[in-house]
Every structure is written in C-alpha cells, then in structure tokens.
CSV table of C-alpha atoms in Angstrom, one decimal:
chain,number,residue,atom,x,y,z
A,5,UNK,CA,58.5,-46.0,5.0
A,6,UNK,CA,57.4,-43.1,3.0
A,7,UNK,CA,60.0,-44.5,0.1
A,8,UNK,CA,58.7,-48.2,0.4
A,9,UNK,CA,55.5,-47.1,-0.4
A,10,UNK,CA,56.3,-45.1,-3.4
A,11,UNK,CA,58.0,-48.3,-4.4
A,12,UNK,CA,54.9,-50.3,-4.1
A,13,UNK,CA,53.1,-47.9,-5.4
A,14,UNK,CA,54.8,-47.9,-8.5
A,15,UNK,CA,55.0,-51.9,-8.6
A,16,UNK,CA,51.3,-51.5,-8.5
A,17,UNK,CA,50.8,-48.9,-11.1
A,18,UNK,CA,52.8,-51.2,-13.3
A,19,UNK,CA,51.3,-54.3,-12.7
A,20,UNK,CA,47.8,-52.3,-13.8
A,21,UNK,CA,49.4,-51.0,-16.7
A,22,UNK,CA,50.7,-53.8,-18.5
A,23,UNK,CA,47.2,-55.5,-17.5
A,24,UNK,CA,45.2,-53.0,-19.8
A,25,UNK,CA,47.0,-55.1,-22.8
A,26,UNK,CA,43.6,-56.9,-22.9
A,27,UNK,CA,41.7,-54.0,-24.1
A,28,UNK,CA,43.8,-54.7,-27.3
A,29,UNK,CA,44.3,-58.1,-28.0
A,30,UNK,CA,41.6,-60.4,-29.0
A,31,UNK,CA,40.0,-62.5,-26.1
A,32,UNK,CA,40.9,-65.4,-27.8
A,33,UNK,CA,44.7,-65.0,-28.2
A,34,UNK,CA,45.0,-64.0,-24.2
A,35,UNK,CA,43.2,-67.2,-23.8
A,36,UNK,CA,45.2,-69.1,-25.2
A,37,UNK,CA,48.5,-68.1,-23.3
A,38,UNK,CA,47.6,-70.9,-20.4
A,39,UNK,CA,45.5,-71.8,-18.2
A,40,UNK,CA,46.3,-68.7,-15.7
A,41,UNK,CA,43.6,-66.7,-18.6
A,42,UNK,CA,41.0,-68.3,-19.9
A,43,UNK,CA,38.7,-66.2,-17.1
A,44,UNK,CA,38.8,-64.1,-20.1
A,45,UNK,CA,36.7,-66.0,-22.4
A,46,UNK,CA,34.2,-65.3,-19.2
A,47,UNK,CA,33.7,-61.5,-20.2
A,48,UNK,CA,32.5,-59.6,-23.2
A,49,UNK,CA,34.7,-57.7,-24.9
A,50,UNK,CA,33.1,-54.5,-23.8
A,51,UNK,CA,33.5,-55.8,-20.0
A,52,UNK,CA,37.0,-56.5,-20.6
A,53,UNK,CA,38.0,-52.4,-22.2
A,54,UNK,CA,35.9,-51.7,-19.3
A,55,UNK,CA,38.1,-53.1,-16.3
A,56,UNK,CA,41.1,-52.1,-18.9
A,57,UNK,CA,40.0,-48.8,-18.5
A,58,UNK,CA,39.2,-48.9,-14.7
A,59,UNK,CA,43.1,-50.4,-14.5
A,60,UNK,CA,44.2,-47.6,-16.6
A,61,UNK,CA,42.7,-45.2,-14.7
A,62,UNK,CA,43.7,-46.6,-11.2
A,63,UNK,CA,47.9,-46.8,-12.6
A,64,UNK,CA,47.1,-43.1,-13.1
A,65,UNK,CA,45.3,-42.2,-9.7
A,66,UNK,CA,48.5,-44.0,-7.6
A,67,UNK,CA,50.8,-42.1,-9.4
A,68,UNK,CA,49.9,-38.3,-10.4
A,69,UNK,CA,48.3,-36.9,-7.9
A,70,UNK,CA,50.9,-37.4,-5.5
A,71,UNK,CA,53.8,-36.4,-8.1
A,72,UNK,CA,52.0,-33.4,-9.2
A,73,UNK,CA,50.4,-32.6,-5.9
A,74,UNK,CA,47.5,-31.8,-6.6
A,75,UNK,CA,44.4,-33.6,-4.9
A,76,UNK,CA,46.9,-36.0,-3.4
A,77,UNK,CA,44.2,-37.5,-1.5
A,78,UNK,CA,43.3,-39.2,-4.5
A,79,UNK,CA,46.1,-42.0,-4.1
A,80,UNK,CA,44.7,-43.9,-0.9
A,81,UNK,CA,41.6,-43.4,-2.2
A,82,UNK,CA,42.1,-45.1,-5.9
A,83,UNK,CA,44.5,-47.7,-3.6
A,84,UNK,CA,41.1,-48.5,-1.8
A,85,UNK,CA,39.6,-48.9,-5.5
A,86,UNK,CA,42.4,-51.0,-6.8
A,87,UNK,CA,41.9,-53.1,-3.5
A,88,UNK,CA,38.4,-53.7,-4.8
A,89,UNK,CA,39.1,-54.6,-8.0
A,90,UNK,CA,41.3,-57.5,-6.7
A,91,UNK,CA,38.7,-58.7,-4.2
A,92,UNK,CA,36.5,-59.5,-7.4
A,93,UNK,CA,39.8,-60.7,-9.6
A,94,UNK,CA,40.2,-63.0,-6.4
A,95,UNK,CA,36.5,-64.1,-6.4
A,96,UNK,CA,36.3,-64.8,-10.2
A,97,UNK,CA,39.4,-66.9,-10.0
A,98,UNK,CA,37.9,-68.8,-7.0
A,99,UNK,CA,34.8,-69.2,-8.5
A,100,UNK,CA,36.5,-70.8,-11.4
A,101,UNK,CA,38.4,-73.3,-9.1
A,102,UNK,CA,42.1,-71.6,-10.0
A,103,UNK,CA,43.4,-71.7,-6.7
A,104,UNK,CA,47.3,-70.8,-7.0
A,105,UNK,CA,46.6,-68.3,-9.6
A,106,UNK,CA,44.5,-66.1,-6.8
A,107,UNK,CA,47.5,-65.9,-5.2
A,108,UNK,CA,48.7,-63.4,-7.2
A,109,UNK,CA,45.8,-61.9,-7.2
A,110,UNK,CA,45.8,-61.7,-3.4
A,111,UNK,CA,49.4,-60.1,-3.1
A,112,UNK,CA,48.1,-57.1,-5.2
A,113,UNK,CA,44.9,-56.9,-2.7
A,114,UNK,CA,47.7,-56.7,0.2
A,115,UNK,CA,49.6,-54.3,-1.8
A,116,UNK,CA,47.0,-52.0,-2.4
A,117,UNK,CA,45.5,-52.3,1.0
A,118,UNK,CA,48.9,-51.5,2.4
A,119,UNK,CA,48.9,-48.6,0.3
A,120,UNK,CA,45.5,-46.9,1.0
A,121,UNK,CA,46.2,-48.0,5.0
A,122,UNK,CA,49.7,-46.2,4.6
A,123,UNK,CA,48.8,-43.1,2.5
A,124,UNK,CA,45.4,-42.6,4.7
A,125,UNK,CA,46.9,-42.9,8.0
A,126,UNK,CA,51.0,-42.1,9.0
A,127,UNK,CA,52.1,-41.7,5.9
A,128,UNK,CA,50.0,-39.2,4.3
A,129,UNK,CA,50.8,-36.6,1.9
A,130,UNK,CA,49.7,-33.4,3.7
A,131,UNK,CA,49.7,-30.3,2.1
C-alpha cells in the first residue's frame, strides 16, 4: 500500500504542477482553450498566481518531506490542504453549472483525501 500511495502521491504532485502554468499565461489565452476554463476569466490575475502558488507549494509539501525526511508529517497534512483546495475547485465549477468537468475535480479531492487518510493513519512515515 505504502507504494500505491507514493504513486498517487506523485500523480497528485503532478497534476498541481502542471496546473501552476496559469500563473504564466494570460487569463485570456487559458480561456480560450474550451469551455473546461473559462472559470478563469472569474479571478484576478493576482488570485490566480495566488492559488498557482498555493499549488506549487502543495506539489512540493507531498513530495519532499517524505523524500528527504525531514518533517514528514508535512505530507498528510499538505494532502488535507490539497483536499481543500479541490472542495472550492469543486464548488466554483458547480456554481458555474459545469457539471462533468467537477468530476475531475472530484477525483483529485478522493486522491488527496486518500492520501492524508493513508499517510495520517497505517501508513505513516514514522521516524
């Protein structure tokens, strides 16, 4: 079990990674890649580096802190973040009536909770 959930882990950590892209692009051109983002146009600019940063930081906490060992703690507890941050991607889609598109917002909420419940409970990394 221990290996599936470095596996989703680093799914995860991906996933947040590659979604930081829109602290670089213009709103506008994300936009206008389909339907799936124009919740962007929703934000500022500074909201947007803002969750970029928060997603940035959260592929980070998954990762290190279990690799490096120190504070390993850190992991389920930046899991329980991430989980978070997908309950308001989840209500923000929602709100804006884009049902199948929080669905894949929904399968990184049970990833992530299935990480924090993992790494906090049998599956710990104990020192």
């Amino acid at each position: 079990m221990n290996l599936v959930l470095w596996i989703f882990t680093g799914l995860l950590a991906t996933a947040l990674l590659v979604s930081t892209v829109k602290a670089f692009l213009p709103r506008e051109k994300i936009a206008a890649t389909g339907p799936a983002a124009e919740w962007i146009l929703d934000f500022s600019p500074g909201a947007l580096r803002t969750i970029a940063g928060l997603e940035f930081l959260a592929a980070i906490g998954l990762i290190l802190p279990a690799a490096l060992d120190i504070a390993p703690i850190l992991v389920p507890i930046t899991a329980t973040c991430v989980a978070l941050l997908f309950v308001g991607a989840t209500t923000v889609r929602l709100r804006r009536g884009e049902r199948k598109t929080a669905v894949g917002d929904l399968v990184y909420l049970a990833i992530a909770i299935f990480i924090a419940i993992g790494r906090f409970g049998p599956w710990a990394f104990t020192s």
